[in-house]
mmCIF file of N, CA and C in Angstrom:
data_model
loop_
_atom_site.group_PDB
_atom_site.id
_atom_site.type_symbol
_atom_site.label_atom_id
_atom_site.label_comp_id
_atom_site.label_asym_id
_atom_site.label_seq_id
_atom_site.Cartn_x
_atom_site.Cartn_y
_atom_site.Cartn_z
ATOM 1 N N UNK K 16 86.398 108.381 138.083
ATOM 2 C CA UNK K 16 86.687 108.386 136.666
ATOM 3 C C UNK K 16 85.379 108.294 135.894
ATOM 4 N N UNK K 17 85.330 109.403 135.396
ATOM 5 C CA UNK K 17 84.171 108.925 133.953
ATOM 6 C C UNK K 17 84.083 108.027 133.165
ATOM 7 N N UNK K 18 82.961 107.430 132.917
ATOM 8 C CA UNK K 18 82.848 106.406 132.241
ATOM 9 C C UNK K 18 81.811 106.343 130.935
ATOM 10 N N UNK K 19 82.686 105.503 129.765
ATOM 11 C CA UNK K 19 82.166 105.963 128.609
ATOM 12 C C UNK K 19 80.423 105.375 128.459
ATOM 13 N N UNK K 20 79.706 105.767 128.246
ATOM 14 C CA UNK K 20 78.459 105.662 127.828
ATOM 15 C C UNK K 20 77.346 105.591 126.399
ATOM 16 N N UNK K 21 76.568 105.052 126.238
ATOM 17 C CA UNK K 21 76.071 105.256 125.413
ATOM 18 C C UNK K 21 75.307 106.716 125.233
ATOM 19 N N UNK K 22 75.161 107.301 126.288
ATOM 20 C CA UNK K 22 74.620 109.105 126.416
ATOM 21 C C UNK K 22 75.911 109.677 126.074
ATOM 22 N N UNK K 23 76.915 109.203 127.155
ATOM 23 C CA UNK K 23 78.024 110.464 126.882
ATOM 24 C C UNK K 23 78.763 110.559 125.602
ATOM 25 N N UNK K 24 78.536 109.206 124.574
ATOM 26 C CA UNK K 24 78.840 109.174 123.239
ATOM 27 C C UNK K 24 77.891 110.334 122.565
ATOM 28 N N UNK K 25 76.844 110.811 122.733
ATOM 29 C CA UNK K 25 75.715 111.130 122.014
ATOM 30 C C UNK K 25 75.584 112.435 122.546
ATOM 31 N N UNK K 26 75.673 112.912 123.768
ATOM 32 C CA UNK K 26 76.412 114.370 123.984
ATOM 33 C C UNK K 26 77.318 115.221 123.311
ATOM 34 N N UNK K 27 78.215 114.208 123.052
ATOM 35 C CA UNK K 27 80.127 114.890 122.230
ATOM 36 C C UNK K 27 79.784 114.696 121.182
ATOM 37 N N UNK K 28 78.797 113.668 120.696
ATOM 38 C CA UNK K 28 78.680 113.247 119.537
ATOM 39 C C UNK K 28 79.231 114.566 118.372
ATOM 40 N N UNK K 29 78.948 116.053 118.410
ATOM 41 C CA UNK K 29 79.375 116.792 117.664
ATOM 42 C C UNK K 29 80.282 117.642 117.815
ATOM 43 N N UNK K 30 81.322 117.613 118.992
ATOM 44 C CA UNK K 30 81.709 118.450 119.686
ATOM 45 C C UNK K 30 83.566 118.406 118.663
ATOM 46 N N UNK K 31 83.694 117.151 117.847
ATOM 47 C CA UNK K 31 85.262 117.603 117.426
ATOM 48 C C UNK K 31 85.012 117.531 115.853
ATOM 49 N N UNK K 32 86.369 118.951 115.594
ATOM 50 C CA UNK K 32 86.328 119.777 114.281
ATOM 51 C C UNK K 32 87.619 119.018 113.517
ATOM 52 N N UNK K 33 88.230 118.269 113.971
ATOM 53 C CA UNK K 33 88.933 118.025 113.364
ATOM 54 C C UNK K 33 89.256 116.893 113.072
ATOM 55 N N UNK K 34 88.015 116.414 112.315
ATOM 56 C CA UNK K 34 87.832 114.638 111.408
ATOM 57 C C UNK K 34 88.503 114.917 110.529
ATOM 58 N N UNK K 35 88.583 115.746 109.574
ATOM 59 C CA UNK K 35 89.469 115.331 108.615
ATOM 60 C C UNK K 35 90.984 115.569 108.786
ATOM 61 N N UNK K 36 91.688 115.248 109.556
ATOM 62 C CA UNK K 36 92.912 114.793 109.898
ATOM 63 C C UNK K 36 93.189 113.757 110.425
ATOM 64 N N UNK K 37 92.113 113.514 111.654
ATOM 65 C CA UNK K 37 91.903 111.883 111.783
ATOM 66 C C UNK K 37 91.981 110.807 110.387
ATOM 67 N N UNK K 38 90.779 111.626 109.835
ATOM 68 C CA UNK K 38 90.357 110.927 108.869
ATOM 69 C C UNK K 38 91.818 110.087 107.588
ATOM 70 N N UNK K 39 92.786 111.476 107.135
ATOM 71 C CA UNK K 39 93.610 111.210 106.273
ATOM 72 C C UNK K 39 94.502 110.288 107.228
ATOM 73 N N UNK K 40 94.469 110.408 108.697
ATOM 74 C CA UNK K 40 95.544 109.628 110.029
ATOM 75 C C UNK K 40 95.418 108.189 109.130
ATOM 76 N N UNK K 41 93.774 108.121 109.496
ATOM 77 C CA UNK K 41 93.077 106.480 108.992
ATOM 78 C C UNK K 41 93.005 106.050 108.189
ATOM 79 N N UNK K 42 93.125 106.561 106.583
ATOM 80 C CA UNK K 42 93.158 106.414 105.377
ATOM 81 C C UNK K 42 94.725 105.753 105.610
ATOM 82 N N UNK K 43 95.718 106.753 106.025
ATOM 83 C CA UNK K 43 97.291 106.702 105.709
ATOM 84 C C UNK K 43 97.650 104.704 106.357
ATOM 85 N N UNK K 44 96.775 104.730 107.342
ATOM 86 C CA UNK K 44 96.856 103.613 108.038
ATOM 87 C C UNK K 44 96.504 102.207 107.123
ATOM 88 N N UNK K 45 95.566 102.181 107.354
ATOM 89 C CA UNK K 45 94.877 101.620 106.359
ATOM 90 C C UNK K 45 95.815 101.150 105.106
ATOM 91 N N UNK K 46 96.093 101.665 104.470
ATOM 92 C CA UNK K 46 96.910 102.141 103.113
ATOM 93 C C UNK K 46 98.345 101.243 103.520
ATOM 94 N N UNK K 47 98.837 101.711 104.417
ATOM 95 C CA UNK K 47 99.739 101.294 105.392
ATOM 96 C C UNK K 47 100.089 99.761 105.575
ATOM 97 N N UNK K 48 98.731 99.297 105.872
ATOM 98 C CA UNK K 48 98.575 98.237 106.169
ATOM 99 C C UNK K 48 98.220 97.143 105.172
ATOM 100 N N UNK K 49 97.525 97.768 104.512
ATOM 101 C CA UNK K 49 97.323 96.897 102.674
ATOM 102 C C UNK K 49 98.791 96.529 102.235
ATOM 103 N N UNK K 50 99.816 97.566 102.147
ATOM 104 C CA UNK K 50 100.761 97.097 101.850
ATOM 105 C C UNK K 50 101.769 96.057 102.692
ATOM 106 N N UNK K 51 102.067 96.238 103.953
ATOM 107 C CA UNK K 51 101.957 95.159 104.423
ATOM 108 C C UNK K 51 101.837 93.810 104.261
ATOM 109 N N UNK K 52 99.999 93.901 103.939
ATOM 110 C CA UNK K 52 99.873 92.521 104.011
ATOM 111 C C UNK K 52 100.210 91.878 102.624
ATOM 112 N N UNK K 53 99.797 92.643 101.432
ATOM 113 C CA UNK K 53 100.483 92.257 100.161
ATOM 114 C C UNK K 53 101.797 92.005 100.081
ATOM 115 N N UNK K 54 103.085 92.779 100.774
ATOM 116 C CA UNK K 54 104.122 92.556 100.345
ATOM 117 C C UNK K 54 104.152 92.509 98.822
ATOM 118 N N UNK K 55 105.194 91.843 98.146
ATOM 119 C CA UNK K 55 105.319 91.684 97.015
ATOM 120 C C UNK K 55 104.421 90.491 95.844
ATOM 121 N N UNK K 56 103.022 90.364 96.520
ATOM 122 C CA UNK K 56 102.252 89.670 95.606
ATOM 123 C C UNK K 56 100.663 90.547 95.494
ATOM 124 N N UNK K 57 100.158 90.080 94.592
ATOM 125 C CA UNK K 57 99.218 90.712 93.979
ATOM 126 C C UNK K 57 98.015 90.020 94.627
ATOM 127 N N UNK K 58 96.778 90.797 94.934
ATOM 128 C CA UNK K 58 95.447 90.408 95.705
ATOM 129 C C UNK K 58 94.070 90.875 94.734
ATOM 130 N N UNK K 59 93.076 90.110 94.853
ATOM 131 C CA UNK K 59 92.104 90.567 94.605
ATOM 132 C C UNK K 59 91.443 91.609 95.503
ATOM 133 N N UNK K 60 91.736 91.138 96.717
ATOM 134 C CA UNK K 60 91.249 92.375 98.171
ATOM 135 C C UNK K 60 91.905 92.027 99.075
ATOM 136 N N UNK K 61 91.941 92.763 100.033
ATOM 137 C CA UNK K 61 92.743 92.424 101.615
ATOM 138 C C UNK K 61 91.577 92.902 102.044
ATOM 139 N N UNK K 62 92.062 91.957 103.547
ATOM 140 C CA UNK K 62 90.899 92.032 104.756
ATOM 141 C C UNK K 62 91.557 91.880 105.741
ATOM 142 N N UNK K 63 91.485 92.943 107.018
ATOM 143 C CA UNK K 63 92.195 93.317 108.224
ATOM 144 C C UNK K 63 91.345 93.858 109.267
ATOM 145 N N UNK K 64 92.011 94.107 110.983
ATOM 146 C CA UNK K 64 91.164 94.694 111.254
ATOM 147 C C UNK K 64 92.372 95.511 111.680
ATOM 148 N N UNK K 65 91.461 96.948 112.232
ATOM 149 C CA UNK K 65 92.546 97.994 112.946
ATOM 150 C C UNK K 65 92.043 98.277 114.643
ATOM 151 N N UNK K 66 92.987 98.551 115.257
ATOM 152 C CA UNK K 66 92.663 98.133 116.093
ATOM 153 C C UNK K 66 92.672 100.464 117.055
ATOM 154 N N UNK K 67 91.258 100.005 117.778
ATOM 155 C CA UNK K 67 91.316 101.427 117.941
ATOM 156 C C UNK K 67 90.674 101.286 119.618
ATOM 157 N N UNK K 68 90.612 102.414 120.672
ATOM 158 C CA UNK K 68 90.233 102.490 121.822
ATOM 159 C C UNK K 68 89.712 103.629 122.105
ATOM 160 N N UNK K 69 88.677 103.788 122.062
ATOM 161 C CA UNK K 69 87.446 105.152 122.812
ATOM 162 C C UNK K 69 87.579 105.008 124.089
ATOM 163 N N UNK K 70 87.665 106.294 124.904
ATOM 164 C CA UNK K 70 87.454 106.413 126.146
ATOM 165 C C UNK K 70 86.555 107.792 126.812
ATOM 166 N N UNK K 71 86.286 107.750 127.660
ATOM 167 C CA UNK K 71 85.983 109.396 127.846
ATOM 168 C C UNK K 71 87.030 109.800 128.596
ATOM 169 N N UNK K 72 87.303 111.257 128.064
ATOM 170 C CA UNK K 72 88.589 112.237 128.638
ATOM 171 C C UNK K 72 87.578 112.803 129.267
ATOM 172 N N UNK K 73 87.927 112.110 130.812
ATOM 173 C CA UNK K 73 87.580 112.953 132.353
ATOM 174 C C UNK K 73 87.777 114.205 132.461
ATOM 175 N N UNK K 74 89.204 114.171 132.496
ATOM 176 C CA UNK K 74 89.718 115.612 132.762
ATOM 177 C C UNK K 74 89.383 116.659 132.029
ATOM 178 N N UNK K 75 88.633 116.654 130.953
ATOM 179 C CA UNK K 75 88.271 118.069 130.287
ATOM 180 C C UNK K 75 86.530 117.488 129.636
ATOM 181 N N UNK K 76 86.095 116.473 129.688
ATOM 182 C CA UNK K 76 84.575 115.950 129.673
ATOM 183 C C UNK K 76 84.189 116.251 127.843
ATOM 184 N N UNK K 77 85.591 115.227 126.954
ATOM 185 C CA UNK K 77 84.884 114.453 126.501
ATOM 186 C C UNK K 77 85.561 113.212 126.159
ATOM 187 N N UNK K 78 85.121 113.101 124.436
ATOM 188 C CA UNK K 78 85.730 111.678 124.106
ATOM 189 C C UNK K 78 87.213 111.771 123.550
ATOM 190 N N UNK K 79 88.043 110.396 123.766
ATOM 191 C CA UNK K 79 89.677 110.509 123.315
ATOM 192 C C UNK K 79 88.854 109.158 122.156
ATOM 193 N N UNK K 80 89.547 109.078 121.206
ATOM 194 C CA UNK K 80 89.378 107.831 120.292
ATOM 195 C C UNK K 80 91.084 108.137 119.691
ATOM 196 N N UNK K 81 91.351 106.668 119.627
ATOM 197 C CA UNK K 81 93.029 106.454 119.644
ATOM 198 C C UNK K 81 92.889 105.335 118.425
ATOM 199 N N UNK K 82 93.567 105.455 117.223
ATOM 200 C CA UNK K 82 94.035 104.570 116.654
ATOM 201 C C UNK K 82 95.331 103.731 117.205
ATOM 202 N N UNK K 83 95.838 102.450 117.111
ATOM 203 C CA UNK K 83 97.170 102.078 117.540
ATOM 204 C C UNK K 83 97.846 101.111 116.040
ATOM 205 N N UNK K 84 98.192 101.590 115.658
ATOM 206 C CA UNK K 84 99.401 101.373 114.460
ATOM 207 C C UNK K 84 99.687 100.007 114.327
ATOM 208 N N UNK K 85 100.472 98.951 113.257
ATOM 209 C CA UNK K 85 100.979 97.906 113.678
ATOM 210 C C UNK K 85 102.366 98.252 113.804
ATOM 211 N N UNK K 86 103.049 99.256 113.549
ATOM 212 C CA UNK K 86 104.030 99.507 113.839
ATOM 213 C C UNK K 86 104.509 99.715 115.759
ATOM 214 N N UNK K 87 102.748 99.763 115.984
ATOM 215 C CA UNK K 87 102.758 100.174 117.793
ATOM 216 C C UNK K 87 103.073 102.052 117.842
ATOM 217 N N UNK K 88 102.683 102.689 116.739
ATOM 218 C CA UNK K 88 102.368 104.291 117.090
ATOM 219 C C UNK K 88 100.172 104.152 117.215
ATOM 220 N N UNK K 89 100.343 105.218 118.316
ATOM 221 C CA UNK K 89 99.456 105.097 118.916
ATOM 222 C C UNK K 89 99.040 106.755 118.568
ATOM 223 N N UNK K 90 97.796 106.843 117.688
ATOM 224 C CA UNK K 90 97.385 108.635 117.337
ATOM 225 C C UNK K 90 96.283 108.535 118.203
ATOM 226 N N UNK K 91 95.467 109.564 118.536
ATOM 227 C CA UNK K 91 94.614 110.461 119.068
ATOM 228 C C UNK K 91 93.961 111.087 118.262
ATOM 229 N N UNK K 92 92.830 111.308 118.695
ATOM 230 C CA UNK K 92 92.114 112.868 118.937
ATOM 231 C C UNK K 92 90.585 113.159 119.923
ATOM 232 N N UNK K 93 91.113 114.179 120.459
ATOM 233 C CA UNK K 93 90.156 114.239 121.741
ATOM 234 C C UNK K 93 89.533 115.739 121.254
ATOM 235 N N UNK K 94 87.992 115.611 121.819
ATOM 236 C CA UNK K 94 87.433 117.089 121.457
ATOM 237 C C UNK K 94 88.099 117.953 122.351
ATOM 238 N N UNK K 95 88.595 118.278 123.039
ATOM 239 C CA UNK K 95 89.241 118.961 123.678
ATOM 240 C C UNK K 95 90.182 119.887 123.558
ATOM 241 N N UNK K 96 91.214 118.479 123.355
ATOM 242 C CA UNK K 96 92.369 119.284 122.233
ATOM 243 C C UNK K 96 91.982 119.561 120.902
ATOM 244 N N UNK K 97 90.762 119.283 120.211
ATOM 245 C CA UNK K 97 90.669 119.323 118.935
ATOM 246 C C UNK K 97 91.964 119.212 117.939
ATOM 247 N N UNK K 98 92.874 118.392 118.445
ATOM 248 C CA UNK K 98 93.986 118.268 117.345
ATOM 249 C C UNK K 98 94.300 116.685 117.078
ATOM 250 N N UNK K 99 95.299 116.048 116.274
ATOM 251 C CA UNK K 99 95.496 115.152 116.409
ATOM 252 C C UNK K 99 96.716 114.880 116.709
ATOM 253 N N UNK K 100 96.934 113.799 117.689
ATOM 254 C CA UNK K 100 98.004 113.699 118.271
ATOM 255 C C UNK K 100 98.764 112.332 118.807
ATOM 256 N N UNK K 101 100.651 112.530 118.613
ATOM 257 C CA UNK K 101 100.517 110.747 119.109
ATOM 258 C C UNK K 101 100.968 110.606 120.714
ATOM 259 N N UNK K 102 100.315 109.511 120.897
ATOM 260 C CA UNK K 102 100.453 109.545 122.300
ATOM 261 C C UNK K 102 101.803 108.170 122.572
ATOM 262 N N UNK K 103 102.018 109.104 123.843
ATOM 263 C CA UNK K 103 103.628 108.547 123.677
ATOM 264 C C UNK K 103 103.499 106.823 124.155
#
């Protein structure tokens, strides 16, 4: 099994086209989660963390980076597939 690296980060480093879907994934999350924690009262700011897992995708040689939801949905995106995706 491949293993993630500080090189093999810096290899892929440019290899996926499709941040901005991640990107709106992480915004939506985020957003998601503000409300949440507000419920029905008013904040000066919220402060959270999100919780995410990089790996290297062996099987096609590069990186997977996975958001995981508090709902427990778990998104993707791997340069590979260049898409974003939830993993079951």
């Amino acid at each position: 099994m491949t293993k993630l690296s500080k090189s093999y980060v810096q290899q892929h480093r440019t290899a996926t086209h499709t941040y901005a879907a991640f990107g709106k994934l992480l915004v939506d999350a985020i957003l998601d989660k503000t409300e949440a924690v507000l419920g029905d009262t008013e904040q000066d700011q919220v402060n959270f963390t999100l919780e995410f897992e990089i790996s290297a995708y062996a099987p096609k040689d590069c990186i997977k980076i996975c958001l995981k939801k508090d709902d427990g949905e778990v998104w993707c995106i791997n340069q590979f597939e260049d898409a974003v995706y939830r993993q079951p």
